[in-house]
Short mmCIF file of C-alpha atoms and ligand atoms in Angstrom, two decimals:
data_model
loop_
_atom_site.label_atom_id
_atom_site.label_comp_id
_atom_site.label_asym_id
_atom_site.label_seq_id
_atom_site.Cartn_x
_atom_site.Cartn_y
_atom_site.Cartn_z
CA MET A 1 0.07 -0.08 0.00
CA SER A 2 1.66 3.50 -0.76
CA GLU A 3 1.16 6.29 1.56
CA LYS A 4 -1.80 8.46 1.16
CA PHE A 5 -1.52 12.07 1.69
CA LYS A 6 -4.30 14.86 2.44
CA ASN A 7 -5.02 18.72 2.16
CA LEU A 8 -4.71 20.93 5.08
CA ILE A 9 -8.02 23.04 5.41
CA ASN A 10 -8.87 24.97 8.42
CA GLY A 11 -6.34 23.04 10.59
CA GLU A 12 -7.69 19.45 9.48
CA TRP A 13 -5.99 17.18 7.00
CA LYS A 14 -8.77 15.72 4.71
CA ASP A 15 -9.29 14.41 1.24
CA SER A 16 -10.65 16.16 -1.56
CA LYS A 17 -14.49 16.44 -1.62
CA SER A 18 -14.64 14.68 -4.91
CA GLY A 19 -12.33 11.66 -3.56
CA ASN A 20 -10.13 11.97 -6.67
CA THR A 21 -6.67 11.39 -6.37
CA PHE A 22 -3.36 11.45 -8.32
CA GLU A 23 -0.16 9.59 -8.11
CA ASN A 24 3.47 10.97 -7.72
CA ARG A 25 6.29 8.84 -8.96
CA ASN A 26 10.28 9.00 -8.70
CA PRO A 27 11.35 10.45 -12.12
CA ALA A 28 14.66 8.17 -11.81
CA GLN A 29 12.65 4.96 -11.26
CA TRP A 30 9.39 5.56 -12.79
CA ASN A 31 7.66 2.09 -12.66
CA GLU A 32 9.44 0.87 -9.55
CA ASP A 33 8.97 3.87 -7.17
CA LEU A 34 5.65 5.09 -6.49
CA ILE A 35 5.84 7.88 -3.78
CA GLY A 36 2.54 8.64 -2.70
CA ILE A 37 -1.35 9.12 -3.81
CA PHE A 38 -2.46 12.97 -3.35
CA PRO A 39 -5.86 14.33 -3.43
CA SER A 40 -6.91 15.88 -6.71
CA SER A 41 -9.04 18.67 -5.62
CA ASP A 42 -11.45 21.07 -7.30
CA LYS A 43 -13.15 24.34 -6.94
CA GLU A 44 -15.00 23.38 -3.93
CA ASP A 45 -12.06 22.56 -1.89
CA ILE A 46 -10.65 25.87 -2.76
CA ASN A 47 -13.85 27.76 -1.70
CA GLU A 48 -13.58 25.80 1.66
CA ALA A 49 -9.69 26.58 2.16
CA VAL A 50 -10.17 30.46 1.31
CA ALA A 51 -13.20 30.85 3.47
CA ALA A 52 -10.81 29.09 6.26
CA ALA A 53 -8.13 31.56 5.24
CA LYS A 54 -10.46 34.47 5.24
CA ALA A 55 -11.76 33.96 8.94
CA ALA A 56 -8.39 33.11 10.13
CA PHE A 57 -7.17 36.38 8.68
CA GLU A 58 -9.04 38.51 11.36
CA LYS A 59 -7.43 36.72 14.26
CA TRP A 60 -3.86 35.92 12.51
CA ARG A 61 -3.42 39.68 11.67
CA LEU A 62 -3.76 40.63 15.49
CA ILE A 63 -1.03 38.34 16.76
CA PRO A 64 1.86 40.75 17.03
CA ALA A 65 4.40 40.37 14.25
CA PRO A 66 7.50 39.35 16.67
CA ARG A 67 5.29 36.59 17.70
CA ARG A 68 4.55 35.43 14.32
CA GLY A 69 8.38 35.82 13.62
CA ASP A 70 8.77 33.40 16.50
CA ILE A 71 6.88 30.55 14.75
CA LEU A 72 9.00 30.82 11.94
CA LYS A 73 12.21 30.36 14.12
CA VAL A 74 10.65 27.27 15.17
CA VAL A 75 9.80 26.38 11.61
CA GLY A 76 13.56 27.01 10.48
CA ASP A 77 14.67 24.73 13.42
CA LYS A 78 12.37 21.90 12.35
CA MET A 79 13.66 22.22 8.68
CA LEU A 80 17.37 22.02 9.91
CA GLU A 81 16.57 18.79 12.19
CA ARG A 82 15.13 17.15 9.05
CA LYS A 83 17.28 18.54 6.35
CA ASP A 84 18.62 15.46 5.33
CA GLU A 85 15.59 13.38 5.24
CA ILE A 86 13.76 16.12 3.39
CA ALA A 87 16.52 16.41 0.89
CA TYR A 88 16.20 12.49 0.18
CA GLU A 89 12.67 12.64 -0.41
CA ARG A 90 13.10 15.76 -2.47
CA THR A 91 15.69 13.95 -4.84
CA ARG A 92 13.00 11.10 -4.86
CA GLU A 93 10.25 13.10 -5.82
CA MET A 94 12.11 15.47 -8.53
CA GLY A 95 15.18 13.98 -9.29
CA LYS A 96 18.15 16.54 -8.84
CA VAL A 97 21.04 15.21 -6.97
CA PHE A 98 21.01 15.00 -3.09
CA ALA A 99 23.62 17.53 -2.57
CA GLU A 100 21.52 20.21 -4.58
CA THR A 101 18.27 19.27 -2.78
CA LYS A 102 20.00 19.88 0.41
CA GLY A 103 20.88 23.23 -0.99
CA ASP A 104 17.33 23.93 -1.67
CA VAL A 105 16.37 23.01 1.98
CA GLN A 106 18.87 25.10 3.44
CA GLU A 107 17.50 28.22 1.37
CA GLY A 108 14.10 27.34 2.88
CA ILE A 109 16.13 27.36 6.30
CA ASP A 110 17.54 30.51 5.82
CA THR A 111 14.27 32.18 4.83
CA ALA A 112 12.66 30.92 7.71
CA TYR A 113 15.30 32.61 9.87
CA TYR A 114 15.35 35.84 7.77
CA ALA A 115 11.60 36.17 7.89
CA GLY A 116 11.54 35.10 11.50
CA SER A 117 13.80 38.16 12.50
CA GLU A 118 11.67 40.33 10.08
CA GLY A 119 8.83 40.17 12.67
CA ARG A 120 10.74 42.23 14.98
CA ARG A 121 11.43 44.97 12.18
CA LEU A 122 8.87 45.45 9.57
CA PHE A 123 9.84 49.11 9.77
CA GLY A 124 7.43 52.00 8.98
CA LEU A 125 8.56 55.22 8.28
CA ASN A 126 7.84 58.83 9.97
CA ALA A 127 8.08 61.98 8.00
CA PRO A 128 7.53 65.68 9.51
CA SER A 129 4.22 67.22 9.02
CA GLU A 130 4.06 70.56 7.39
CA LEU A 131 1.59 72.02 10.00
CA PRO A 132 2.53 72.41 13.72
CA ASN A 133 1.51 70.14 16.39
CA LYS A 134 0.84 67.36 14.23
CA MET A 135 2.47 64.06 13.74
CA ASN A 136 2.72 62.06 10.44
CA LEU A 137 3.31 58.16 10.76
CA SER A 138 3.49 55.25 8.15
CA PHE A 139 3.39 51.73 8.72
CA ARG A 140 2.80 48.19 7.27
CA VAL A 141 -0.49 46.49 7.30
CA PRO A 142 -1.29 42.85 6.18
CA ILE A 143 -3.19 42.53 2.91
CA GLY A 144 -5.47 39.50 3.62
CA VAL A 145 -5.52 35.93 1.83
CA GLY A 146 -2.70 35.13 -0.26
CA GLY A 147 -2.89 32.29 -2.94
CA PHE A 148 0.49 30.61 -3.93
CA ILE A 149 1.14 28.98 -6.96
CA THR A 150 4.71 27.05 -7.36
CA PRO A 151 6.47 25.00 -9.81
CA TRP A 152 8.09 21.87 -9.14
CA ASN A 153 12.06 22.60 -9.64
CA PHE A 154 12.43 24.17 -6.13
CA PRO A 155 9.80 22.83 -4.48
CA MET A 156 11.22 23.69 -0.93
CA ALA A 157 12.73 27.04 -1.51
CA ILE A 158 10.41 28.74 -3.64
CA PRO A 159 7.11 28.12 -1.48
CA THR A 160 9.29 29.41 1.51
CA TRP A 161 10.18 32.43 -0.11
CA LYS A 162 6.59 33.37 -0.52
CA ILE A 163 4.85 31.72 2.40
CA PHE A 164 7.35 32.72 5.23
CA PRO A 165 7.13 36.70 4.32
CA ALA A 166 3.53 36.60 3.86
CA LEU A 167 2.79 34.76 7.15
CA VAL A 168 5.01 37.19 9.16
CA CYS A 169 3.41 40.02 7.79
CA GLY A 170 0.11 38.61 9.18
CA ASN A 171 -1.38 37.30 6.02
CA THR A 172 -3.16 33.89 5.61
CA CYS A 173 -2.25 31.38 2.96
CA VAL A 174 -3.74 29.14 0.58
CA PHE A 175 -1.04 27.02 -1.15
CA LYS A 176 -1.43 25.10 -4.48
CA PRO A 177 2.01 23.29 -5.31
CA ALA A 178 3.07 21.51 -8.50
CA GLU A 179 1.55 18.55 -9.23
CA LEU A 180 4.92 16.88 -9.72
CA THR A 181 6.20 17.63 -6.13
CA PRO A 182 3.35 17.33 -3.60
CA LYS A 183 5.16 15.52 -0.97
CA THR A 184 7.85 18.25 -0.50
CA ALA A 185 4.93 20.79 -0.30
CA THR A 186 3.07 18.71 2.12
CA THR A 187 6.09 18.45 4.61
CA LEU A 188 6.56 22.16 4.41
CA VAL A 189 3.05 22.73 5.37
CA GLU A 190 2.90 19.97 8.04
CA ILE A 191 6.02 21.64 9.53
CA ILE A 192 4.55 25.04 9.36
CA ASP A 193 1.16 23.84 11.19
CA THR A 194 3.08 22.06 13.62
CA ALA A 195 5.13 24.97 14.91
CA MET A 196 2.13 27.06 14.85
CA ARG A 197 0.54 24.56 17.41
CA GLU A 198 3.61 24.42 19.60
CA VAL A 199 4.19 28.18 19.64
CA LEU A 200 0.65 29.40 19.87
CA GLY A 201 -0.75 26.49 22.26
CA ARG A 202 -4.37 27.29 23.05
CA ASP A 203 -4.39 30.38 20.59
CA TYR A 204 -3.74 28.07 17.81
CA ILE A 205 -5.75 29.65 14.85
CA PRO A 206 -6.86 26.94 12.05
CA GLY A 207 -7.05 28.16 8.56
CA VAL A 208 -3.82 30.47 8.56
CA ILE A 209 -1.97 28.01 6.39
CA ASN A 210 -4.11 25.68 4.02
CA ILE A 211 -2.75 23.43 1.17
CA VAL A 212 -4.74 22.39 -1.66
CA HIS A 213 -3.33 19.73 -4.16
CA GLY A 214 -4.23 19.24 -7.76
CA LYS A 215 -4.02 20.43 -11.11
CA GLY A 216 -3.15 24.02 -12.37
CA ARG A 217 -6.26 24.42 -14.55
CA ILE A 218 -8.64 23.15 -11.98
CA VAL A 219 -7.21 24.36 -8.65
CA GLY A 220 -4.96 27.05 -9.95
CA GLU A 221 -7.83 28.59 -12.21
CA ALA A 222 -10.17 28.52 -9.10
CA MET A 223 -7.71 30.38 -6.93
CA ILE A 224 -6.81 33.04 -9.37
CA ALA A 225 -10.63 34.00 -9.96
CA HIS A 226 -11.53 33.69 -6.20
CA PRO A 227 -12.97 36.97 -5.02
CA ASP A 228 -11.79 36.65 -1.34
CA ILE A 229 -8.11 35.96 -2.47
CA ASP A 230 -6.39 39.38 -1.96
CA LEU A 231 -3.32 38.75 -3.69
CA ILE A 232 -1.60 35.84 -5.97
CA SER A 233 2.22 34.90 -5.71
CA PHE A 234 3.13 32.69 -8.62
CA THR A 235 6.28 31.21 -10.05
CA GLY A 236 6.16 29.49 -13.15
CA SER A 237 6.24 29.44 -16.91
CA THR A 238 5.85 32.76 -18.80
CA PRO A 239 2.59 31.69 -20.86
CA VAL A 240 0.82 30.48 -17.50
CA GLY A 241 1.86 33.87 -15.68
CA LYS A 242 0.38 36.04 -18.43
CA ARG A 243 -2.80 34.00 -17.96
CA ILE A 244 -2.55 34.75 -14.30
CA ASN A 245 -2.01 38.32 -14.61
CA GLU A 246 -5.25 38.47 -16.95
CA VAL A 247 -7.58 36.76 -14.68
CA ALA A 248 -6.20 38.14 -11.16
CA GLY A 249 -5.70 41.34 -12.61
CA ALA A 250 -9.31 41.73 -13.79
CA SER A 251 -10.35 41.93 -9.95
CA LEU A 252 -7.24 44.21 -9.29
CA LYS A 253 -5.53 41.35 -6.83
CA ARG A 254 -2.07 42.04 -6.36
CA VAL A 255 0.04 40.06 -8.58
CA SER A 256 3.79 38.82 -8.40
CA LEU A 257 4.98 36.71 -11.25
CA GLU A 258 8.57 34.97 -11.15
CA LEU A 259 8.58 33.53 -14.88
CA GLY A 260 10.98 31.98 -17.25
CA GLY A 261 14.37 32.82 -18.10
CA LYS A 262 17.16 32.21 -20.94
CA ASN A 263 20.12 32.95 -19.10
CA ALA A 264 23.72 33.48 -20.46
CA GLN A 265 27.33 33.21 -19.32
CA ILE A 266 29.64 35.39 -21.35
CA VAL A 267 33.44 34.16 -21.29
CA MET A 268 35.87 37.12 -22.45
CA ASN A 269 39.47 36.01 -23.97
CA ASP A 270 41.09 37.14 -20.63
CA ALA A 271 38.81 34.93 -18.43
CA ASP A 272 40.30 32.24 -16.05
CA GLN A 273 38.97 29.60 -18.49
CA GLU A 274 39.05 26.61 -15.78
CA LEU A 275 36.77 28.55 -13.46
CA ALA A 276 34.57 29.49 -16.53
CA LEU A 277 34.42 25.83 -17.42
CA GLU A 278 33.34 24.78 -13.79
CA ALA A 279 30.41 27.51 -13.90
CA VAL A 280 29.17 26.52 -17.08
CA LEU A 281 29.08 22.94 -16.16
CA TRP A 282 27.14 23.82 -12.86
CA GLY A 283 25.05 26.20 -14.39
CA ALA A 284 23.98 24.56 -17.49
CA PHE A 285 23.70 20.89 -16.26
CA GLY A 286 22.92 21.21 -12.27
CA THR A 287 19.18 20.43 -11.55
CA THR A 288 19.44 18.84 -15.16
CA GLY A 289 19.04 22.46 -16.55
CA GLN A 290 15.80 22.84 -14.95
CA ARG A 291 16.55 25.66 -13.15
CA CYS A 292 15.01 29.46 -14.01
CA THR A 293 18.42 30.53 -13.85
CA ALA A 294 19.96 27.69 -15.46
CA THR A 295 22.99 28.75 -18.25
CA SER A 296 21.13 27.91 -21.48
CA ARG A 297 23.47 29.86 -23.62
CA LEU A 298 27.14 30.49 -23.58
CA ILE A 299 28.52 33.50 -25.27
CA LEU A 300 32.44 32.80 -26.26
CA HIS A 301 34.73 35.41 -27.52
CA LYS A 302 36.08 34.63 -30.61
CA ASP A 303 39.85 34.40 -29.54
CA ILE A 304 39.18 31.40 -27.25
CA TYR A 305 36.03 29.91 -29.01
CA ASP A 306 37.59 26.58 -30.40
CA GLU A 307 39.78 25.80 -27.45
CA PHE A 308 37.03 26.57 -24.79
CA ILE A 309 34.45 24.31 -26.74
CA GLY A 310 37.20 21.39 -27.05
CA LYS A 311 37.69 21.60 -23.22
CA LEU A 312 33.92 21.73 -22.47
CA VAL A 313 32.90 18.76 -24.51
CA LYS A 314 35.31 16.57 -22.85
CA LYS A 315 34.28 17.58 -19.35
CA VAL A 316 30.46 17.17 -20.38
CA LYS A 317 31.04 13.52 -21.70
CA LYS A 318 32.48 12.56 -18.32
CA LEU A 319 29.08 13.81 -16.37
CA LYS A 320 27.69 10.95 -14.48
CA LEU A 321 23.97 10.29 -14.92
CA GLY A 322 21.89 8.45 -12.64
CA TYR A 323 19.44 8.63 -9.27
CA GLY A 324 20.53 11.73 -7.22
CA ASN A 325 20.50 9.84 -4.07
CA ASP A 326 23.19 7.30 -5.16
CA LYS A 327 26.75 8.67 -4.65
CA GLY A 328 28.76 10.25 -7.31
CA ILE A 329 26.07 11.28 -9.38
CA ASP A 330 26.25 14.62 -11.55
CA VAL A 331 23.04 14.76 -13.36
CA GLY A 332 19.61 13.50 -12.35
CA PRO A 333 16.57 12.79 -14.70
CA CYS A 334 14.18 15.19 -16.34
CA VAL A 335 11.35 15.47 -13.74
CA SER A 336 8.82 13.75 -16.12
CA GLU A 337 8.26 11.93 -19.56
CA ALA A 338 6.40 15.31 -20.83
CA GLN A 339 9.49 17.30 -19.74
CA ARG A 340 11.89 15.15 -21.25
CA GLU A 341 9.63 15.20 -24.64
CA THR A 342 9.94 18.80 -24.71
CA VAL A 343 13.81 18.73 -24.37
CA ASN A 344 13.94 16.28 -27.12
CA SER A 345 11.57 18.42 -29.45
CA TYR A 346 14.00 21.38 -29.08
CA VAL A 347 17.07 19.00 -29.92
CA LYS A 348 15.46 18.22 -33.05
CA ILE A 349 14.52 21.88 -33.84
CA GLY A 350 18.24 22.63 -33.06
CA LYS A 351 19.26 20.18 -35.53
CA GLU A 352 16.59 20.46 -38.47
CA GLU A 353 15.17 23.82 -38.02
CA ASP A 354 18.23 25.89 -36.77
CA LYS A 355 20.88 23.61 -38.22
CA ALA A 356 23.29 24.30 -35.52
CA LYS A 357 26.12 21.73 -34.83
CA LEU A 358 25.38 19.27 -32.06
CA VAL A 359 29.03 18.25 -30.49
CA ALA A 360 27.60 16.34 -27.34
CA GLY A 361 24.66 14.52 -26.06
CA GLY A 362 21.43 14.76 -28.20
CA ASP A 363 19.25 11.98 -27.18
CA TYR A 364 17.47 9.85 -24.23
CA ALA A 365 20.04 8.23 -22.14
CA LYS A 366 20.02 4.59 -23.28
CA ASP A 367 22.22 2.78 -20.46
CA ASP A 368 20.14 -0.05 -18.82
CA ALA A 369 20.06 1.44 -15.38
CA LEU A 370 18.95 5.29 -16.87
CA SER A 371 15.88 3.63 -19.03
CA LYS A 372 14.08 3.29 -15.91
CA GLY A 373 13.64 6.94 -15.71
CA TRP A 374 13.40 10.30 -17.77
CA PHE A 375 16.98 10.62 -18.45
CA TYR A 376 18.47 12.84 -21.18
CA GLU A 377 22.00 13.05 -22.33
CA PRO A 378 23.71 16.45 -21.46
CA THR A 379 23.65 18.17 -24.83
CA ILE A 380 25.46 21.21 -26.48
CA PHE A 381 25.16 23.03 -29.73
CA VAL A 382 27.60 24.98 -31.24
CA ASP A 383 28.00 27.80 -34.05
CA VAL A 384 24.55 28.78 -32.71
CA LYS A 385 23.13 32.03 -34.31
CA PRO A 386 21.49 35.09 -32.40
CA GLY A 387 17.99 34.47 -33.24
CA MET A 388 17.80 30.74 -33.52
CA ARG A 389 14.69 29.17 -31.58
CA ILE A 390 17.21 27.24 -29.19
CA GLU A 391 18.95 30.62 -28.67
CA GLN A 392 15.65 32.51 -27.59
CA GLU A 393 13.16 30.16 -26.29
CA GLU A 394 13.39 28.50 -22.92
CA ILE A 395 14.05 24.57 -22.95
CA PHE A 396 14.15 23.73 -19.54
CA GLY A 397 16.46 20.79 -19.68
CA PRO A 398 20.18 19.88 -20.19
CA VAL A 399 20.68 21.71 -23.40
CA LEU A 400 23.44 24.33 -24.18
CA SER A 401 23.84 26.70 -26.93
CA VAL A 402 27.13 28.14 -27.64
CA ILE A 403 27.46 31.55 -29.62
CA LYS A 404 30.61 33.22 -30.96
CA CYS A 405 30.96 36.94 -30.29
CA ASN A 406 33.59 39.47 -31.30
CA ASP A 407 34.08 41.72 -28.17
CA LEU A 408 32.33 43.04 -25.15
CA THR A 409 29.50 45.11 -26.89
CA ASP A 410 28.70 42.28 -29.20
CA ALA A 411 28.66 39.91 -26.08
CA ILE A 412 26.04 41.95 -24.27
CA ASN A 413 24.03 42.55 -27.33
CA ILE A 414 23.78 39.01 -27.66
CA LEU A 415 23.11 38.31 -24.17
CA ASN A 416 20.31 41.17 -23.70
CA ASP A 417 18.67 39.96 -27.21
CA THR A 418 16.10 37.55 -25.88
CA PRO A 419 12.51 38.25 -24.26
CA TYR A 420 13.94 37.18 -20.91
CA GLY A 421 16.15 38.87 -18.17
CA LEU A 422 16.43 36.92 -15.08
CA SER A 423 20.30 35.83 -14.46
CA SER A 424 23.42 36.63 -16.40
CA SER A 425 27.10 36.24 -15.85
CA ILE A 426 30.64 37.55 -17.22
CA PHE A 427 34.09 35.89 -16.79
CA THR A 428 36.78 38.26 -17.20
CA LYS A 429 39.65 39.59 -15.33
CA ASN A 430 39.50 43.09 -16.72
CA VAL A 431 37.79 45.36 -13.97
CA ASN A 432 36.30 47.83 -16.74
CA ASP A 433 34.74 45.37 -18.74
CA ALA A 434 33.18 43.73 -15.45
CA PHE A 435 31.69 47.20 -14.69
CA VAL A 436 30.02 47.76 -18.11
CA ALA A 437 28.66 44.30 -18.23
CA ILE A 438 26.93 45.13 -14.68
CA ARG A 439 25.67 48.43 -16.11
CA ASP A 440 24.49 47.26 -19.53
CA ILE A 441 23.41 43.60 -18.91
CA LYS A 442 19.48 43.92 -18.72
CA ALA A 443 18.78 41.17 -16.14
CA GLY A 444 17.72 40.96 -12.40
CA ILE A 445 20.70 39.23 -11.41
CA THR A 446 24.36 39.59 -12.76
CA TYR A 447 27.35 37.48 -11.61
CA VAL A 448 31.06 38.55 -12.31
CA ASN A 449 33.26 35.52 -12.43
CA GLY A 450 30.35 33.05 -11.05
CA ALA A 451 27.81 30.94 -12.52
CA THR A 452 24.27 32.33 -13.55
CA ILE A 453 22.63 30.33 -10.37
CA GLY A 454 23.30 30.35 -6.73
CA ALA A 455 20.94 33.25 -5.30
CA GLU A 456 21.33 33.99 -1.68
CA ALA A 457 18.07 34.06 0.48
CA HIS A 458 18.72 37.80 1.74
CA MET A 459 19.05 39.11 -1.56
CA PRO A 460 16.41 40.54 -3.89
CA PHE A 461 15.57 37.81 -6.37
CA GLY A 462 13.85 38.39 -9.81
CA GLY A 463 13.93 39.45 -13.33
CA VAL A 464 13.19 41.94 -16.02
CA LYS A 465 11.44 41.73 -19.32
CA GLN A 466 8.85 38.62 -19.80
CA THR A 467 10.73 37.07 -16.59
CA GLY A 468 8.30 38.86 -14.26
CA ASN A 469 6.27 41.97 -13.50
CA GLY A 470 8.72 43.99 -11.46
CA HIS A 471 8.40 42.38 -8.03
CA ARG A 472 11.17 40.54 -6.13
CA GLU A 473 11.41 37.78 -3.97
CA GLY A 474 13.81 37.34 -1.00
CA GLY A 475 15.59 39.60 1.21
CA TRP A 476 13.98 42.82 2.44
CA THR A 477 12.28 43.70 -1.05
CA VAL A 478 9.70 40.99 -0.67
CA TYR A 479 8.01 42.73 2.43
CA ASP A 480 6.79 45.47 0.20
CA PHE A 481 4.64 42.78 -1.87
CA TYR A 482 3.07 41.40 1.25
CA THR A 483 2.03 44.69 2.91
CA GLU A 484 0.11 47.73 2.40
CA TRP A 485 1.07 51.07 3.46
CA LYS A 486 -1.04 53.02 5.99
CA ALA A 487 -0.44 56.54 6.50
CA VAL A 488 -1.54 58.11 9.80
CA TYR A 489 -1.94 62.03 10.73
CA ILE A 490 -2.42 62.68 14.42
CA ASP A 491 -3.28 66.26 14.81
CA TYR A 492 -2.73 67.46 18.61
CA SER A 493 -3.33 71.34 18.04
CA GLY A 494 -7.03 71.19 19.17
CA LYS A 495 -7.97 73.20 15.86
CA LEU A 496 -8.83 72.16 12.35
CA GLN A 497 -5.75 72.65 10.34
CA ARG A 498 -5.93 72.38 6.64
CA ALA A 499 -2.88 71.19 4.83
CA GLN A 500 -1.90 73.22 1.77
CA ILE A 501 -4.28 75.85 2.76
CA ASP A 502 -3.58 77.17 6.01
CA ASN A 503 0.14 77.13 5.95
CA TYR A 504 0.85 78.72 2.34
P1 LIG B 601 4.06 25.85 -14.85
O1 LIG B 601 3.83 27.30 -15.47
O2 LIG B 601 3.67 24.70 -15.83
O3 LIG B 601 3.36 25.66 -13.51
C1 LIG B 601 3.60 26.28 -12.60
C2 LIG B 601 2.45 26.05 -11.59
O4 LIG B 601 1.31 26.81 -12.12
C3 LIG B 601 2.19 24.71 -11.13
O5 LIG B 601 1.81 24.65 -9.94
C4 LIG B 601 0.63 24.46 -12.11
O6 LIG B 601 -0.01 23.53 -11.58
C5 LIG B 601 0.28 25.87 -11.92
N1 LIG B 601 -0.69 26.20 -13.28
C6 LIG B 601 -0.62 25.57 -14.28
N2 LIG B 601 -1.40 26.32 -15.26
C7 LIG B 601 -2.38 27.04 -14.41
C8 LIG B 601 -3.31 28.01 -14.72
N3 LIG B 601 -3.96 28.11 -15.69
N4 LIG B 601 -3.78 28.58 -13.54
C9 LIG B 601 -3.24 28.75 -12.52
N5 LIG B 601 -2.26 27.65 -12.01
C10 LIG B 601 -1.74 27.15 -12.98
O7 LIG B 601 5.53 25.98 -14.66
P2 LIG B 601 6.46 24.76 -14.02
O8 LIG B 601 6.73 23.65 -15.44
O9 LIG B 601 6.10 23.96 -13.10
O10 LIG B 601 7.90 25.38 -13.83
C11 LIG B 601 8.59 25.78 -14.95
C12 LIG B 601 8.87 27.21 -15.21
O11 LIG B 601 8.80 27.85 -13.93
C13 LIG B 601 9.90 27.56 -16.17
O12 LIG B 601 9.35 28.46 -17.03
C14 LIG B 601 10.68 28.50 -15.29
O13 LIG B 601 11.70 29.29 -15.82
C15 LIG B 601 9.90 28.82 -14.34
N6 LIG B 601 10.53 29.25 -12.96
C16 LIG B 601 10.66 30.62 -12.83
C17 LIG B 601 11.42 30.84 -11.60
C18 LIG B 601 11.49 32.43 -11.33
O14 LIG B 601 11.94 32.45 -10.01
N7 LIG B 601 11.86 33.36 -12.07
C19 LIG B 601 11.84 29.96 -10.57
C20 LIG B 601 11.42 28.73 -10.85
C21 LIG B 601 10.76 28.21 -12.09
#
């Protein structure tokens, strides 16, 4: 019998109202490892969860923010105690290697402690009044019920980036995780709910955190259209983000969108090549290329083009594919059969439509042990030209496109010429070139002599252009998304004072 999981609604773990379910399987051992059975929910389950979150909000917003922060510190402690176990299950569920899933859990822990401490800040601002005997204050107030819709590639870190700041600010949560990673999401919610019960004791408020499993086009759609959800925070693909913006925007919900990327690493002719090689291997093939910040383009200076590619291909051919919980594995499987088919279809486009030159990979991994899962060979196309589809469109798999550039200006123009703008990187020893790149690259994140991936939890995270709608997660910036500013004027003059009129 496989384990059966439930939704958490109003403090109670329960099946979907319809009783429908879906399976979650290990992408490295598809037929052999059934992880669990999860509720496939409907609009009615969302309605119940939103009603619970709405009622809970009136109590939760009155819990002092430092106390809400105390809960998050306990959440961080519990995640730390269970770090290896959560990472193991994460790898089993999603496929990336154990060292990386540990990093994903650590990012959640860091976010818990950061958000926990924010309970004692959440600073407001005061400004002098233009009138005598009058005081002006402004402070943050929570917004209400938040709807959180997340992808499968960082199933621990991404929900924590959203839910922890939302909670410490005094909002309540309805969480719909990706269908491919429901177990990690359930573990996270179970930890939050347990910490709430422990810290609040008899004052525990059911309905502050709710999780509703199911399909995006059913559960997700019900959330974005729900009149009692006040804000939506979404991370996922750009087409779904656009749809969410249209529907949620129609009722003027606050919407934060973190979407796709087509990130590039530039390597100049003066760069430390060994370092740049290590970075591109990690950036392009870590998490099997399924990161929003993955290096999917490598822009090489013409002077080092052939030499660098020669070294890179040798290293890529040595990468060891396998189940990420086994020792010595570099690259896990694609998350699903459908994702692997998308990768393969882009490889076909690269060969047949773009006519780029394939120098590594380009097929399903055929080894016996690998045939049990959705493995794809780490793939490199060279002589890719700006504008080709594999150079412009997000593939979200282990495929790297290499493009030749003439100089720094050319490199930056190539890097900027996509619809996306999430992460970027330049390898150079020339300090002037580095600063020009920092200034001129159009992306939310730029690394100098580092891979395109590896964001830190206390820094702003997000992108420009079609990567998002201008909000940032992480660090101090996210608190603006989860609060409204309230301006307060206190007049202690004892008379009616009219701003702009009596004083000018
Ligand atoms: P996806 O857009 O298919 O799904 C994301 C979530 O949206 C899932 O929970 C899904 O069920 C839900 N969803 C799908 N259709 C919906 C609808 N009509 N209404 C409401 N919800 C709906 O993305 P994915 O395949 O899970 O993740 C990969 C994508 O996420 C890539 O494009 C990647 O770049 C992006 N991503 C971006 C960031 C970032 O911070 N910018 C981080 C990670 C992933």
